[in-house]
Coordinates of C-alpha atoms in Angstrom, one line a residue:
M1 CA 0.0 0.0 0.0
K2 CA 1.3 3.4 -0.9
R3 CA 1.8 5.7 2.2
T4 CA 1.2 9.4 2.0
A5 CA 2.2 12.2 4.3
S6 CA -1.3 12.5 5.7
Q7 CA -2.5 9.0 6.4
R8 CA -6.2 8.6 7.2
V9 CA -8.0 6.4 9.6
L10 CA -11.7 5.5 9.9
V11 CA -12.9 4.9 13.4
V12 CA -16.3 3.3 13.9
D13 CA -17.8 3.0 17.4
D14 CA -21.2 3.9 18.9
E15 CA -19.7 5.2 22.1
A16 CA -18.8 8.9 21.8
D17 CA -16.2 8.7 24.6
I18 CA -14.3 5.9 22.9
R19 CA -14.5 7.7 19.5
E20 CA -13.0 10.8 21.1
L21 CA -10.3 8.8 22.9
L22 CA -9.2 7.0 19.7
D23 CA -9.5 10.3 17.7
L24 CA -7.2 12.1 20.1
T25 CA -4.7 9.3 20.3
L26 CA -4.4 8.8 16.6
T27 CA -4.3 12.5 15.9
R28 CA -1.3 12.8 18.2
M29 CA 0.3 10.1 16.1
G30 CA 0.0 12.5 13.1
L31 CA -2.9 10.8 11.5
V32 CA -6.1 12.3 10.0
V33 CA -9.2 10.7 11.7
T34 CA -12.8 10.3 10.5
T35 CA -15.3 8.9 13.0
A36 CA -18.6 7.1 12.5
G37 CA -21.2 5.9 15.1
S38 CA -23.0 3.2 13.1
V39 CA -22.7 0.8 10.2
A40 CA -24.6 3.3 7.9
E41 CA -22.3 6.2 8.8
A42 CA -19.2 3.9 8.2
L43 CA -20.4 2.9 4.8
A44 CA -21.2 6.5 3.9
A45 CA -17.7 7.5 4.9
L46 CA -16.2 4.7 2.8
D47 CA -18.1 5.9 -0.2
G48 CA -17.6 9.6 0.3
A49 CA -14.8 10.5 2.7
G50 CA -12.2 8.0 1.6
P51 CA -9.8 6.7 0.6
F52 CA -8.5 5.5 4.0
D53 CA -5.3 3.8 5.0
L54 CA -6.7 2.0 8.0
A55 CA -10.1 1.2 9.6
L56 CA -11.0 0.4 13.2
T57 CA -14.5 -0.8 13.9
D58 CA -16.4 -1.9 17.0
M59 CA -18.2 -5.2 16.6
R60 CA -21.4 -4.1 18.2
L61 CA -23.1 -1.1 16.6
P62 CA -26.7 0.2 16.9
D63 CA -27.7 -0.8 13.3
G64 CA -25.8 -4.0 12.9
E65 CA -22.4 -5.7 13.5
G66 CA -19.0 -4.4 12.7
L67 CA -18.6 -7.5 10.7
A68 CA -20.8 -5.7 8.0
V69 CA -18.1 -3.0 7.8
V70 CA -15.4 -5.6 7.3
E71 CA -17.4 -7.4 4.7
A72 CA -18.2 -4.1 2.9
I73 CA -14.5 -3.3 2.7
T74 CA -13.8 -6.8 1.3
R75 CA -16.6 -6.5 -1.3
R76 CA -15.4 -3.2 -2.5
N77 CA -11.9 -4.6 -3.0
L78 CA -10.4 -1.7 -1.0
D79 CA -6.7 -1.8 -0.2
L80 CA -7.7 -1.1 3.4
P81 CA -6.5 -3.0 6.4
V82 CA -9.2 -3.2 9.1
A83 CA -9.0 -4.2 12.8
V84 CA -12.0 -4.8 15.0
I85 CA -12.8 -3.7 18.6
T86 CA -14.5 -6.3 20.8
A87 CA -15.9 -6.6 24.3
H88 CA -13.8 -8.5 26.8
G89 CA -14.2 -12.3 26.2
S90 CA -15.7 -12.0 22.8
T91 CA -12.9 -13.8 21.1
E92 CA -15.3 -15.8 18.8
N93 CA -16.5 -12.5 17.2
A94 CA -12.9 -11.4 16.7
V95 CA -12.0 -14.7 15.0
A96 CA -15.1 -14.4 12.7
A97 CA -14.0 -10.9 11.8
M98 CA -10.5 -12.0 11.0
K99 CA -11.8 -14.8 8.8
A100 CA -13.9 -12.1 7.0
G101 CA -10.8 -10.0 6.3
A102 CA -9.8 -8.2 9.5
F103 CA -6.1 -8.4 10.3
D104 CA -6.2 -8.0 14.1
Y105 CA -8.4 -7.0 17.0
L106 CA -8.4 -4.8 20.1
Q107 CA -10.2 -5.7 23.3
K108 CA -12.2 -3.2 25.4
P109 CA -11.2 -1.4 27.5
V110 CA -8.8 -0.4 24.8
S111 CA -5.2 -0.3 25.8
L112 CA -3.6 2.8 24.2
A113 CA -0.2 1.1 24.1
H114 CA -1.7 -1.8 22.2
L115 CA -3.6 0.6 19.9
R116 CA -0.4 2.6 19.1
A117 CA 1.5 -0.7 18.5
L118 CA -1.2 -2.1 16.3
V119 CA -1.6 1.1 14.2
G120 CA 2.2 1.5 14.0
G121 CA 2.4 -2.0 12.7
V122 CA 0.4 -1.0 9.6
L123 CA 1.2 2.6 9.1
R124 CA 4.6 4.3 9.0
V125 CA 4.1 6.8 11.8
E126 CA 7.0 9.0 13.0
R127 CA 10.0 6.7 12.4
P128 CA 10.0 3.1 11.2
A129 CA 11.9 2.1 14.3
R130 CA 8.8 2.8 16.4
T131 CA 7.1 -0.3 15.1
E132 CA 10.0 -2.3 13.8
G133 CA 9.3 -6.0 14.1
G134 CA 5.7 -5.4 15.1
A135 CA 5.7 -4.3 18.8
R136 CA 2.8 -6.5 19.9
L137 CA 2.1 -9.0 22.6
Y138 CA -0.9 -11.2 21.9
G139 CA -3.1 -13.0 24.4
E140 CA -5.9 -12.2 26.8
S141 CA -5.1 -14.7 29.6
P142 CA -4.6 -13.2 33.1
A143 CA -0.8 -13.5 32.8
M144 CA -0.6 -11.6 29.6
L145 CA -3.0 -8.9 30.8
E146 CA -0.7 -8.4 33.8
I147 CA 2.4 -8.2 31.5
R148 CA 0.8 -5.7 29.2
A149 CA -0.4 -3.6 32.2
L150 CA 3.2 -3.6 33.7
I151 CA 4.7 -2.7 30.3
E152 CA 2.4 0.2 30.0
R153 CA 3.6 1.5 33.4
V154 CA 7.3 1.0 33.0
A155 CA 7.3 2.4 29.4
R156 CA 6.7 5.9 30.9
T157 CA 9.9 5.7 32.9
Q158 CA 13.6 5.8 31.8
A159 CA 14.7 3.1 34.3
P160 CA 16.5 0.0 33.0
V161 CA 14.3 -3.1 32.7
Y162 CA 15.5 -6.7 33.1
I163 CA 13.2 -9.1 31.1
R164 CA 13.5 -12.7 32.2
G165 CA 11.9 -15.7 30.7
E166 CA 12.5 -19.0 28.9
S167 CA 13.6 -19.0 25.3
G168 CA 10.7 -18.2 22.9
T169 CA 8.5 -16.4 25.4
G170 CA 8.6 -13.1 23.6
K171 CA 11.3 -11.2 25.6
E172 CA 12.3 -9.1 22.6
Q173 CA 8.7 -8.3 21.7
A174 CA 8.2 -7.1 25.2
A175 CA 11.3 -4.8 24.9
R176 CA 10.0 -3.5 21.6
L177 CA 6.6 -2.7 23.1
I178 CA 8.2 -0.9 26.1
H179 CA 10.2 1.2 23.6
A180 CA 7.2 1.8 21.3
S181 CA 4.9 2.8 24.2
G182 CA 7.3 5.3 25.8
P183 CA 8.7 8.8 25.2
R184 CA 11.7 7.4 23.1
A185 CA 9.4 5.8 20.6
A186 CA 10.5 8.2 17.8
G187 CA 14.1 7.1 18.4
P188 CA 15.9 4.0 17.3
F189 CA 15.5 0.6 18.8
V190 CA 18.8 -1.3 18.6
P191 CA 18.7 -5.0 19.5
V192 CA 22.0 -6.7 20.3
N193 CA 22.6 -10.4 20.8
C194 CA 25.4 -10.4 23.3
G195 CA 26.1 -14.1 22.8
A196 CA 26.8 -13.7 19.1
I197 CA 29.6 -11.2 19.3
P198 CA 33.2 -12.5 19.4
D199 CA 35.1 -11.4 22.5
S200 CA 37.7 -9.6 20.4
L201 CA 35.1 -7.4 18.8
M202 CA 33.0 -6.6 21.9
E203 CA 34.5 -3.1 22.6
S204 CA 34.5 -1.8 19.1
E205 CA 30.9 -3.2 18.5
F206 CA 29.5 -1.5 21.6
F207 CA 31.5 1.7 21.7
G208 CA 32.6 2.3 18.0
T209 CA 36.0 2.9 16.5
R210 CA 38.1 5.8 15.3
R211 CA 39.8 5.8 11.9
G212 CA 43.2 4.2 12.2
A213 CA 42.4 2.5 15.5
F214 CA 43.7 -0.8 14.0
T215 CA 44.6 -2.2 10.6
G216 CA 41.7 -1.9 8.2
A217 CA 39.9 0.9 10.2
D218 CA 39.7 3.4 7.4
R219 CA 36.8 5.4 8.8
D220 CA 35.0 6.3 12.0
R221 CA 32.4 3.7 12.9
E222 CA 29.5 4.0 15.3
G223 CA 29.0 1.4 18.0
F224 CA 25.7 0.2 19.5
F225 CA 25.6 3.1 22.0
Q226 CA 25.9 5.7 19.2
Q227 CA 23.4 3.9 17.0
A228 CA 20.8 3.9 19.8
S229 CA 21.3 7.6 20.7
G230 CA 17.9 9.1 21.7
G231 CA 16.3 5.7 21.7
T232 CA 16.6 2.2 23.3
L233 CA 19.5 -0.3 23.5
F234 CA 18.2 -3.8 24.0
L235 CA 20.9 -6.3 25.3
D236 CA 19.5 -9.7 24.6
E237 CA 21.2 -12.7 26.3
V238 CA 23.1 -10.3 28.5
A239 CA 24.3 -13.1 30.7
D240 CA 26.7 -14.2 27.9
L241 CA 28.8 -11.0 28.2
P242 CA 32.4 -11.8 29.3
L243 CA 33.5 -10.4 32.6
S244 CA 35.9 -8.0 30.9
M245 CA 33.1 -6.5 28.9
Q246 CA 30.8 -6.3 31.9
V247 CA 33.3 -3.9 33.6
K248 CA 33.3 -1.6 30.6
L249 CA 29.6 -1.7 30.2
L250 CA 29.1 -0.9 33.9
R251 CA 31.3 2.2 33.5
A252 CA 29.4 3.3 30.4
L253 CA 26.1 3.0 32.3
Q254 CA 27.4 4.8 35.4
E255 CA 29.1 7.7 33.6
K256 CA 26.7 7.9 30.6
K257 CA 29.8 8.2 28.4
V258 CA 31.7 5.9 26.1
R259 CA 35.1 6.1 24.4
R260 CA 35.5 4.7 20.9
L261 CA 38.3 2.4 20.2
G262 CA 41.3 4.5 19.2
A263 CA 39.8 7.8 20.6
T264 CA 41.5 10.0 23.2
S265 CA 38.3 11.5 24.7
E266 CA 34.8 10.2 25.7
E267 CA 31.5 11.2 24.3
A268 CA 28.1 11.5 26.1
T269 CA 25.4 8.9 25.4
D270 CA 21.7 9.1 25.7
V271 CA 20.1 5.6 25.6
R272 CA 17.6 3.7 27.7
I273 CA 18.9 0.2 28.5
L274 CA 16.6 -2.9 28.4
C275 CA 18.1 -6.4 28.8
A276 CA 17.0 -10.0 28.7
T277 CA 18.2 -13.5 29.2
H278 CA 16.8 -17.0 29.5
K279 CA 19.4 -17.8 32.2
D280 CA 18.9 -17.1 35.9
L281 CA 20.9 -13.9 36.2
A282 CA 20.8 -14.0 40.0
A283 CA 22.3 -17.5 39.9
Q284 CA 25.0 -16.3 37.5
V285 CA 25.9 -13.6 40.1
S286 CA 26.1 -16.2 42.9
G287 CA 28.3 -18.4 40.7
G288 CA 30.7 -15.5 39.9
A289 CA 29.9 -15.4 36.1
F290 CA 28.1 -12.0 36.3
R291 CA 29.1 -8.9 38.2
Q292 CA 26.8 -8.1 41.1
D293 CA 27.1 -4.3 40.6
L294 CA 26.1 -4.6 36.9
Y295 CA 23.2 -6.8 37.9
Y296 CA 21.9 -4.2 40.3
R297 CA 22.4 -1.5 37.6
L298 CA 20.4 -3.5 35.0
N299 CA 17.8 -4.9 37.3
V300 CA 16.0 -1.7 38.4
I301 CA 12.7 -3.0 37.2
S302 CA 12.2 -6.7 36.4
L303 CA 9.5 -8.3 34.2
T304 CA 9.0 -12.1 33.8
M305 CA 7.5 -13.4 30.5
P306 CA 5.2 -16.4 31.2
P307 CA 5.9 -19.6 29.3
L308 CA 3.3 -20.8 26.8
R309 CA 2.2 -23.7 29.0
E310 CA 0.8 -21.1 31.4
L311 CA -1.3 -19.5 28.6
R312 CA -3.5 -22.4 27.7
E313 CA -6.6 -20.3 27.3
D314 CA -4.8 -18.3 24.6
L315 CA -3.7 -21.3 22.6
P316 CA -6.8 -21.3 20.3
R317 CA -6.2 -17.7 19.3
F318 CA -2.5 -18.2 18.8
V319 CA -3.1 -21.3 16.6
D320 CA -5.8 -19.5 14.6
M321 CA -3.6 -16.5 14.1
L322 CA -0.7 -18.6 12.9
L323 CA -2.9 -20.6 10.5
E324 CA -4.0 -17.3 9.0
R325 CA -0.4 -16.1 8.7
Y326 CA 1.1 -19.1 7.1
G327 CA -1.9 -20.3 5.0
V328 CA -1.4 -17.5 2.5
S329 CA -1.9 -19.4 -0.7
G330 CA -5.3 -21.0 -1.3
P331 CA -8.0 -21.7 1.3
R332 CA -7.2 -21.3 5.0
P333 CA -6.0 -24.7 6.3
R334 CA -8.0 -26.4 9.1
L335 CA -6.9 -28.6 12.0
T336 CA -8.5 -32.0 12.4
P337 CA -9.9 -32.7 15.9
A338 CA -7.1 -35.1 16.6
A339 CA -4.5 -32.5 15.6
L340 CA -6.1 -29.9 17.7
Q341 CA -6.2 -32.4 20.6
L342 CA -2.4 -32.8 20.3
L343 CA -1.7 -29.1 20.2
L344 CA -3.8 -28.4 23.3
G345 CA -2.1 -31.1 25.3
Y346 CA 1.5 -30.3 24.2
N347 CA 3.9 -28.7 26.7
Y348 CA 5.9 -26.4 24.3
P349 CA 9.4 -26.5 25.7
G350 CA 10.3 -23.9 23.0
N351 CA 7.3 -21.8 23.8
F352 CA 5.7 -19.5 21.2
R353 CA 8.7 -19.7 18.8
E354 CA 8.2 -23.5 18.8
L355 CA 4.4 -23.1 18.2
E356 CA 5.2 -20.9 15.2
N357 CA 7.6 -23.5 13.8
I358 CA 5.0 -26.3 14.3
I359 CA 2.2 -24.5 12.5
E360 CA 4.5 -23.2 9.7
R361 CA 5.8 -26.7 9.1
A362 CA 2.3 -28.3 9.3
V363 CA 0.9 -25.9 6.7
A364 CA 3.8 -26.7 4.4
L365 CA 3.4 -30.5 4.9
A366 CA -0.4 -30.6 4.6
T367 CA -1.5 -32.4 1.4
G368 CA -5.0 -31.0 1.5
P369 CA -7.2 -28.4 3.3
E370 CA -7.0 -30.3 6.6
I371 CA -3.9 -30.7 8.9
G372 CA -3.7 -34.0 10.7
P373 CA -1.6 -35.1 13.7
D374 CA 1.3 -36.5 11.5
A375 CA 1.9 -33.0 10.0
L376 CA 2.5 -31.5 13.4
Q377 CA 5.6 -33.6 14.1
L378 CA 5.5 -32.8 17.8
L379 CA 8.4 -33.8 20.1
P380 CA 7.7 -36.9 22.2
V381 CA 5.9 -36.3 25.4
E382 CA 7.5 -37.7 28.6
D383 CA 5.9 -40.9 29.8
D384 CA 5.0 -39.5 33.2
V385 CA 3.0 -36.6 31.6
P386 CA -0.7 -37.5 31.5
S387 CA -2.5 -37.1 28.2
P388 CA -5.2 -34.5 28.2
P389 CA -8.9 -35.6 28.3
A390 CA -10.6 -36.1 24.9
L391 CA -13.0 -33.6 23.4
A392 CA -16.6 -34.7 24.3
G393 CA -19.1 -35.0 21.5
G394 CA -20.5 -31.6 20.6
E395 CA -18.3 -29.9 23.1
S396 CA -17.0 -26.5 22.1
L397 CA -13.3 -25.7 22.3
Q398 CA -13.8 -23.1 25.1
D399 CA -15.9 -25.6 27.1
Y400 CA -13.2 -28.2 26.7
L401 CA -10.5 -25.8 27.9
D402 CA -12.6 -24.7 30.8
R403 CA -13.2 -28.3 31.8
V404 CA -9.5 -29.2 31.7
E405 CA -8.6 -26.0 33.6
R406 CA -11.2 -26.8 36.3
E407 CA -9.9 -30.3 36.8
V408 CA -6.3 -29.0 37.1
L409 CA -7.3 -26.3 39.6
L410 CA -9.4 -28.6 41.7
K411 CA -6.6 -31.2 41.9
A412 CA -4.1 -28.5 43.0
L413 CA -6.5 -27.2 45.6
D414 CA -7.2 -30.7 46.9
T415 CA -3.5 -31.6 47.1
T416 CA -2.8 -28.4 49.1
R417 CA -6.0 -28.8 51.3
Y418 CA -7.4 -25.7 49.6
N419 CA -4.5 -23.5 50.6
R420 CA -4.7 -21.1 47.6
T421 CA -1.3 -19.6 48.1
Q422 CA 0.3 -23.1 48.0
A423 CA -1.9 -24.1 45.1
A424 CA -0.7 -21.1 43.1
K425 CA 2.9 -22.0 43.8
R426 CA 2.3 -25.6 42.8
L427 CA 0.8 -24.5 39.5
G428 CA 3.5 -22.0 38.9
I429 CA 1.2 -19.0 38.6
S430 CA 0.6 -15.9 40.7
F431 CA -2.0 -15.8 43.5
R432 CA -3.9 -13.1 41.6
S433 CA -4.0 -15.3 38.5
L434 CA -5.3 -18.2 40.5
R435 CA -8.0 -16.1 42.1
Y436 CA -9.1 -14.8 38.6
R437 CA -9.3 -18.3 37.2
L438 CA -11.3 -19.6 40.2
E439 CA -13.8 -16.7 39.9
R440 CA -14.2 -17.2 36.2
L441 CA -14.9 -20.9 36.5
G442 CA -17.2 -20.5 39.6
I443 CA -14.9 -22.5 41.9
K444 CA -15.5 -21.6 45.6

């Protein structure tokens, strides 16, 4: 789609307060906004006020469903991406809209950080670095709602953030969302894989070089700190930094100055530091592999990304989203009940990254419109891990997930004699998350 200097967005919602909030937020992003309060007004805007570069529509409108707006855009063959706004828990409506042509959805109450990230993923607002890589974290489970709420708070600060979590849990996506939601969003986001840089090149890669610093250095070269000036420097796998580099990094953070290799003077830096690792950084400190003073400098605010096995209720949406993404040629592929059963019961040691690989491979290997268990090629499950119960006849996917979750919660409560704190620890979730799940399922 061709982008213009004044990109236009159509906002469709019957609540005047929400229209005003979205209008104000999008206008501040440099966009031109047209609002509509009904399906009829939206269709009139499409016919008369267009063309638009993006459309956002509520699913429930006074004269019909937002799905009618999505379908109208599809029928008109408009080169117009559309996202829908749904009430909390109305995932089925969102999935129906995505099948009709919508590319994503927002849940009410609308998170402005999520809104900005979603819009920035489609339109080039401010600088491309703002939405580089798609600064989004999907999921509506309690754990993901907590993470997004925390990100929204820490994004407003300039404090260093330490993001921990297993491989494949979306640590870099979290870092990008912190950057895109904060005051440095217009600046660059520079990700660095600390484990991929040879020790001999560490200093020059981080701090830059002066011409003539060594053989072959025929020009001045910026390091990561200079490249990230005015923005965010993300140190991924920070635990892999050698001790010698940790000393230099600590000084750069303390003094807010760096010295290029071969230079005689220091230069000021202006970066926000975010870091992540799949290792236990506190254990690395105890073992002497990571400096304690650097650990405290980086770990001002900590954020833990939940593994996919704790986001079971989000699995259907993740799977549906990935099937939509990878099934780009021909009809959208479908999972057989047996294949879906396997995906719902799998433990995902590689987390979301592994799920992406599983779905992409399955779509490629499928010989027809349906994907069977063989195409999934899941890793063997340990013998002591019980198989999930089977889908009952006529049982919906959400009912099945609720039933499995209820059984797991009741077993944990029974084992701990209904000590909720101990049950939460046993399940590896927060007490708040346990309480939310019990209330949702009506367990007293």
